[in-house]
């Protein structure tokens, strides 16, 4: 008899872990967060699961619903300001 297939869990990214931690801090379910962000639950699942490719607008919407923002940081740790900033 063949062995059952086991799903191997990918190691999640720091971003994924941060999304999960913040959602738990706010005591939200994935479905509630998706509703607040105006995205599908599958978007929240993809972000929290560390999926390799997700839509940036979905990630930004989820971050916003969590009271966070996504920013660019150089490898040396400097925050890159948005283009509309002085």
Short mmCIF file of N, CA, C and O in Angstrom, two decimals:
data_model
loop_
_atom_site.label_atom_id
_atom_site.label_comp_id
_atom_site.label_asym_id
_atom_site.label_seq_id
_atom_site.Cartn_x
_atom_site.Cartn_y
_atom_site.Cartn_z
N UNK A 1 0.84 -1.18 0.00
CA UNK A 1 0.00 0.00 0.00
C UNK A 1 0.89 1.24 0.00
O UNK A 1 1.90 1.30 0.68
N UNK A 2 0.50 2.22 -0.76
CA UNK A 2 1.28 3.45 -0.88
C UNK A 2 1.15 4.31 0.36
O UNK A 2 0.10 4.30 1.04
N UNK A 3 2.21 5.02 0.65
CA UNK A 3 2.19 5.96 1.77
C UNK A 3 1.31 7.16 1.43
O UNK A 3 1.33 7.62 0.30
N UNK A 4 0.55 7.68 2.38
CA UNK A 4 -0.24 8.89 2.09
C UNK A 4 0.68 10.07 1.84
O UNK A 4 1.76 10.16 2.42
N UNK A 5 0.26 10.92 0.93
CA UNK A 5 1.04 12.12 0.65
C UNK A 5 0.93 13.08 1.82
O UNK A 5 -0.13 13.32 2.35
N UNK A 6 2.04 13.58 2.21
CA UNK A 6 2.06 14.56 3.31
C UNK A 6 2.43 15.89 2.73
O UNK A 6 3.34 16.01 1.93
N UNK A 7 1.71 16.86 3.15
CA UNK A 7 2.01 18.22 2.72
C UNK A 7 3.19 18.73 3.50
O UNK A 7 3.20 18.70 4.72
N UNK A 8 4.17 19.20 2.79
CA UNK A 8 5.30 19.80 3.50
C UNK A 8 5.04 21.29 3.61
O UNK A 8 4.74 21.95 2.62
N UNK A 9 5.12 21.78 4.79
CA UNK A 9 4.88 23.20 5.03
C UNK A 9 6.13 23.97 4.69
O UNK A 9 7.21 23.68 5.19
N UNK A 10 5.96 24.95 3.82
CA UNK A 10 7.08 25.82 3.48
C UNK A 10 7.42 26.68 4.68
O UNK A 10 6.56 27.05 5.45
N UNK A 11 8.68 26.95 4.79
CA UNK A 11 9.09 27.88 5.84
C UNK A 11 8.56 29.26 5.47
O UNK A 11 8.78 29.74 4.37
N UNK A 12 7.85 29.87 6.37
CA UNK A 12 7.23 31.15 6.05
C UNK A 12 8.25 32.28 6.16
O UNK A 12 9.28 32.17 6.82
N UNK A 13 7.94 33.36 5.49
CA UNK A 13 8.82 34.52 5.50
C UNK A 13 8.56 35.37 6.74
O UNK A 13 7.56 35.21 7.43
N UNK A 14 9.44 36.31 6.98
CA UNK A 14 9.25 37.24 8.08
C UNK A 14 8.00 38.07 7.89
O UNK A 14 7.29 38.38 8.85
N UNK A 15 7.72 38.41 6.63
CA UNK A 15 6.51 39.19 6.33
C UNK A 15 5.26 38.37 6.67
O UNK A 15 4.34 38.88 7.31
N UNK A 16 5.26 37.11 6.29
CA UNK A 16 4.12 36.24 6.59
C UNK A 16 3.92 36.13 8.10
O UNK A 16 2.80 36.24 8.60
N UNK A 17 5.02 35.92 8.80
CA UNK A 17 4.93 35.80 10.27
C UNK A 17 4.42 37.09 10.90
O UNK A 17 3.64 37.05 11.86
N UNK A 18 4.84 38.24 10.35
CA UNK A 18 4.39 39.52 10.88
C UNK A 18 2.89 39.72 10.66
O UNK A 18 2.18 40.21 11.55
N UNK A 19 2.40 39.33 9.46
CA UNK A 19 0.96 39.43 9.19
C UNK A 19 0.17 38.56 10.17
O UNK A 19 -0.83 39.01 10.73
N UNK A 20 0.61 37.33 10.38
CA UNK A 20 -0.09 36.42 11.30
C UNK A 20 -0.07 36.98 12.72
O UNK A 20 -1.11 37.01 13.40
N UNK A 21 1.09 37.42 13.18
CA UNK A 21 1.21 37.93 14.55
C UNK A 21 0.30 39.14 14.77
O UNK A 21 -0.38 39.23 15.80
N UNK A 22 0.28 40.05 13.80
CA UNK A 22 -0.56 41.25 13.94
C UNK A 22 -2.04 40.89 13.92
O UNK A 22 -2.83 41.44 14.70
N UNK A 23 -2.42 39.95 13.04
CA UNK A 23 -3.83 39.53 12.99
C UNK A 23 -4.24 38.90 14.33
O UNK A 23 -5.31 39.20 14.86
N UNK A 24 -3.37 38.08 14.88
CA UNK A 24 -3.68 37.47 16.18
C UNK A 24 -3.75 38.53 17.28
O UNK A 24 -4.61 38.46 18.15
N UNK A 25 -2.85 39.50 17.22
CA UNK A 25 -2.84 40.59 18.19
C UNK A 25 -4.18 41.33 18.18
O UNK A 25 -4.69 41.73 19.23
N UNK A 26 -4.74 41.49 16.98
CA UNK A 26 -6.02 42.18 16.84
C UNK A 26 -7.22 41.25 17.01
O UNK A 26 -8.37 41.69 16.92
N UNK A 27 -6.94 39.99 17.25
CA UNK A 27 -7.97 38.95 17.47
C UNK A 27 -8.94 38.87 16.29
O UNK A 27 -10.17 38.84 16.48
N UNK A 28 -8.37 38.83 15.09
CA UNK A 28 -9.17 38.72 13.87
C UNK A 28 -9.00 37.34 13.26
O UNK A 28 -7.91 36.76 13.33
N UNK A 29 -10.05 36.85 12.65
CA UNK A 29 -9.92 35.63 11.84
C UNK A 29 -9.44 36.05 10.46
O UNK A 29 -9.47 37.23 10.09
N UNK A 30 -9.02 35.08 9.67
CA UNK A 30 -8.62 35.39 8.30
C UNK A 30 -9.79 35.98 7.52
O UNK A 30 -9.62 36.92 6.75
N UNK A 31 -10.98 35.43 7.73
CA UNK A 31 -12.17 35.92 7.03
C UNK A 31 -12.49 37.36 7.42
O UNK A 31 -12.84 38.19 6.57
N UNK A 32 -12.37 37.69 8.70
CA UNK A 32 -12.64 39.06 9.16
C UNK A 32 -11.62 40.03 8.58
O UNK A 32 -11.98 41.13 8.14
N UNK A 33 -10.35 39.62 8.57
CA UNK A 33 -9.31 40.48 8.01
C UNK A 33 -9.54 40.70 6.52
O UNK A 33 -9.43 41.82 6.03
N UNK A 34 -9.89 39.65 5.81
CA UNK A 34 -10.17 39.78 4.38
C UNK A 34 -11.30 40.76 4.13
O UNK A 34 -11.22 41.61 3.24
N UNK A 35 -12.35 40.69 4.93
CA UNK A 35 -13.48 41.60 4.79
C UNK A 35 -13.06 43.05 5.05
O UNK A 35 -13.41 43.96 4.29
N UNK A 36 -12.28 43.27 6.10
CA UNK A 36 -11.79 44.61 6.42
C UNK A 36 -10.90 45.17 5.32
O UNK A 36 -10.92 46.37 5.03
N UNK A 37 -10.10 44.29 4.71
CA UNK A 37 -9.15 44.72 3.68
C UNK A 37 -9.79 44.82 2.29
O UNK A 37 -9.20 45.39 1.39
N UNK A 38 -10.98 44.23 2.14
CA UNK A 38 -11.63 44.24 0.84
C UNK A 38 -10.99 43.29 -0.15
O UNK A 38 -10.97 43.54 -1.35
N UNK A 39 -10.43 42.20 0.37
CA UNK A 39 -9.81 41.18 -0.48
C UNK A 39 -10.45 39.82 -0.15
O UNK A 39 -11.17 39.69 0.83
N UNK A 40 -10.15 38.84 -0.95
CA UNK A 40 -10.65 37.50 -0.67
C UNK A 40 -9.84 36.83 0.43
O UNK A 40 -8.68 37.17 0.66
N UNK A 41 -10.45 35.87 1.08
CA UNK A 41 -9.76 35.14 2.14
C UNK A 41 -8.52 34.43 1.59
O UNK A 41 -7.52 34.28 2.27
N UNK A 42 -8.59 34.04 0.31
CA UNK A 42 -7.45 33.36 -0.30
C UNK A 42 -6.23 34.28 -0.36
O UNK A 42 -5.09 33.81 -0.27
N UNK A 43 -6.45 35.59 -0.47
CA UNK A 43 -5.33 36.54 -0.46
C UNK A 43 -4.66 36.55 0.90
O UNK A 43 -3.43 36.52 1.01
N UNK A 44 -5.46 36.57 1.95
CA UNK A 44 -4.92 36.54 3.31
C UNK A 44 -4.17 35.22 3.53
O UNK A 44 -3.05 35.21 4.07
N UNK A 45 -4.75 34.12 3.09
CA UNK A 45 -4.10 32.82 3.24
C UNK A 45 -2.77 32.78 2.49
O UNK A 45 -1.78 32.26 3.01
N UNK A 46 -2.74 33.33 1.29
CA UNK A 46 -1.51 33.34 0.50
C UNK A 46 -0.43 34.17 1.19
O UNK A 46 0.74 33.75 1.27
N UNK A 47 -0.81 35.33 1.70
CA UNK A 47 0.16 36.19 2.39
C UNK A 47 0.70 35.52 3.65
O UNK A 47 1.89 35.52 3.91
N UNK A 48 -0.20 34.95 4.43
CA UNK A 48 0.22 34.33 5.68
C UNK A 48 0.95 33.02 5.45
O UNK A 48 1.73 32.58 6.29
N UNK A 49 0.70 32.40 4.32
CA UNK A 49 1.37 31.14 4.00
C UNK A 49 2.73 31.34 3.34
O UNK A 49 3.43 30.38 3.04
N UNK A 50 3.08 32.59 3.08
CA UNK A 50 4.36 32.87 2.47
C UNK A 50 4.43 32.50 1.00
O UNK A 50 5.50 32.17 0.49
N UNK A 51 3.28 32.54 0.33
CA UNK A 51 3.25 32.21 -1.10
C UNK A 51 4.26 33.08 -1.84
O UNK A 51 4.41 34.26 -1.55
N UNK A 52 4.92 32.48 -2.82
CA UNK A 52 5.98 33.17 -3.55
C UNK A 52 5.50 34.39 -4.32
O UNK A 52 6.22 35.36 -4.47
N UNK A 53 4.29 34.35 -4.85
CA UNK A 53 3.81 35.50 -5.62
C UNK A 53 2.40 35.87 -5.16
O UNK A 53 1.51 35.04 -5.11
N UNK A 54 2.27 37.12 -4.79
CA UNK A 54 0.96 37.67 -4.40
C UNK A 54 0.83 39.05 -5.04
O UNK A 54 1.83 39.68 -5.39
N UNK A 55 -0.39 39.50 -5.19
CA UNK A 55 -0.63 40.82 -5.76
C UNK A 55 -0.23 41.88 -4.73
O UNK A 55 -0.65 41.83 -3.57
N UNK A 56 0.56 42.84 -5.17
CA UNK A 56 1.02 43.89 -4.27
C UNK A 56 -0.14 44.69 -3.70
O UNK A 56 -0.15 45.01 -2.51
N UNK A 57 -1.15 44.98 -4.52
CA UNK A 57 -2.28 45.76 -4.01
C UNK A 57 -3.02 45.02 -2.91
O UNK A 57 -3.50 45.61 -1.96
N UNK A 58 -3.08 43.70 -3.00
CA UNK A 58 -3.70 42.90 -1.94
C UNK A 58 -2.89 42.95 -0.66
O UNK A 58 -3.44 43.08 0.44
N UNK A 59 -1.58 42.86 -0.79
CA UNK A 59 -0.70 42.93 0.38
C UNK A 59 -0.80 44.28 1.06
O UNK A 59 -0.86 44.37 2.29
N UNK A 60 -0.85 45.34 0.26
CA UNK A 60 -0.98 46.69 0.81
C UNK A 60 -2.33 46.86 1.52
O UNK A 60 -2.40 47.44 2.61
N UNK A 61 -3.40 46.34 0.91
CA UNK A 61 -4.73 46.44 1.53
C UNK A 61 -4.79 45.70 2.86
O UNK A 61 -5.36 46.19 3.83
N UNK A 62 -4.19 44.53 2.92
CA UNK A 62 -4.18 43.75 4.17
C UNK A 62 -3.34 44.47 5.22
O UNK A 62 -3.76 44.59 6.38
N UNK A 63 -2.18 44.98 4.83
CA UNK A 63 -1.34 45.73 5.77
C UNK A 63 -2.10 46.93 6.32
O UNK A 63 -2.07 47.19 7.53
N UNK A 64 -2.80 47.64 5.44
CA UNK A 64 -3.58 48.80 5.86
C UNK A 64 -4.67 48.40 6.85
O UNK A 64 -4.88 49.07 7.86
N UNK A 65 -5.36 47.31 6.58
CA UNK A 65 -6.42 46.83 7.49
C UNK A 65 -5.84 46.43 8.84
O UNK A 65 -6.54 46.49 9.86
N UNK A 66 -4.58 46.04 8.85
CA UNK A 66 -3.91 45.67 10.10
C UNK A 66 -3.31 46.89 10.81
O UNK A 66 -2.70 46.77 11.87
N UNK A 67 -3.48 48.08 10.20
CA UNK A 67 -2.93 49.29 10.79
C UNK A 67 -1.44 49.41 10.56
O UNK A 67 -0.73 50.05 11.33
N UNK A 68 -0.95 48.81 9.47
CA UNK A 68 0.47 48.82 9.15
C UNK A 68 0.67 49.35 7.74
O UNK A 68 -0.29 49.57 7.01
N UNK A 69 1.91 49.56 7.38
CA UNK A 69 2.21 49.93 6.00
C UNK A 69 3.43 49.14 5.56
O UNK A 69 4.25 48.73 6.38
N UNK A 70 3.52 48.95 4.26
CA UNK A 70 4.66 48.25 3.69
C UNK A 70 5.60 49.32 3.13
O UNK A 70 5.17 50.23 2.43
N UNK A 71 6.88 49.21 3.47
CA UNK A 71 7.84 50.19 2.97
C UNK A 71 9.07 49.47 2.44
O UNK A 71 9.34 48.32 2.79
N UNK A 72 9.80 50.16 1.59
CA UNK A 72 11.05 49.64 1.06
C UNK A 72 12.18 50.01 2.00
O UNK A 72 12.27 51.15 2.47
N UNK A 73 13.05 49.05 2.26
CA UNK A 73 14.21 49.27 3.11
C UNK A 73 15.42 48.73 2.37
O UNK A 73 15.40 47.61 1.86
N UNK A 74 16.48 49.53 2.30
CA UNK A 74 17.69 49.07 1.64
C UNK A 74 18.34 47.96 2.46
O UNK A 74 18.00 47.77 3.64
N UNK A 75 19.27 47.28 1.86
CA UNK A 75 19.97 46.20 2.58
C UNK A 75 20.77 46.72 3.76
O UNK A 75 21.10 45.97 4.68
N UNK A 76 21.07 48.01 3.74
CA UNK A 76 21.81 48.60 4.86
C UNK A 76 20.88 49.13 5.95
O UNK A 76 21.33 49.66 6.94
N UNK A 77 19.55 49.00 5.71
CA UNK A 77 18.59 49.38 6.73
C UNK A 77 17.97 50.75 6.58
O UNK A 77 17.20 51.17 7.44
N UNK A 78 18.30 51.47 5.52
CA UNK A 78 17.72 52.79 5.31
C UNK A 78 16.33 52.66 4.68
O UNK A 78 16.15 51.89 3.74
N UNK A 79 15.37 53.40 5.20
CA UNK A 79 14.02 53.40 4.64
C UNK A 79 14.02 54.28 3.39
O UNK A 79 14.50 55.41 3.42
N UNK A 80 13.47 53.74 2.30
CA UNK A 80 13.37 54.48 1.05
C UNK A 80 12.06 55.24 1.08
O UNK A 80 10.98 54.64 1.15
N UNK A 81 12.10 56.59 1.04
CA UNK A 81 10.86 57.36 1.11
C UNK A 81 10.06 57.23 -0.17
O UNK A 81 10.62 57.04 -1.25
N UNK A 82 8.72 57.34 -0.07
CA UNK A 82 7.88 57.33 -1.27
C UNK A 82 8.27 58.49 -2.19
O UNK A 82 8.79 59.52 -1.73
N UNK A 83 7.98 58.37 -3.45
CA UNK A 83 8.33 59.40 -4.41
C UNK A 83 7.64 60.72 -4.14
O UNK A 83 8.17 61.78 -4.45
N UNK A 84 6.44 60.69 -3.56
CA UNK A 84 5.72 61.93 -3.31
C UNK A 84 6.18 62.66 -2.05
O UNK A 84 5.68 63.71 -1.72
N UNK A 85 7.15 62.08 -1.34
CA UNK A 85 7.68 62.74 -0.15
C UNK A 85 8.79 63.70 -0.53
O UNK A 85 9.51 63.46 -1.49
N UNK A 86 8.96 64.79 0.24
CA UNK A 86 10.03 65.75 -0.06
C UNK A 86 11.41 65.17 0.13
O UNK A 86 11.67 64.25 0.72
#
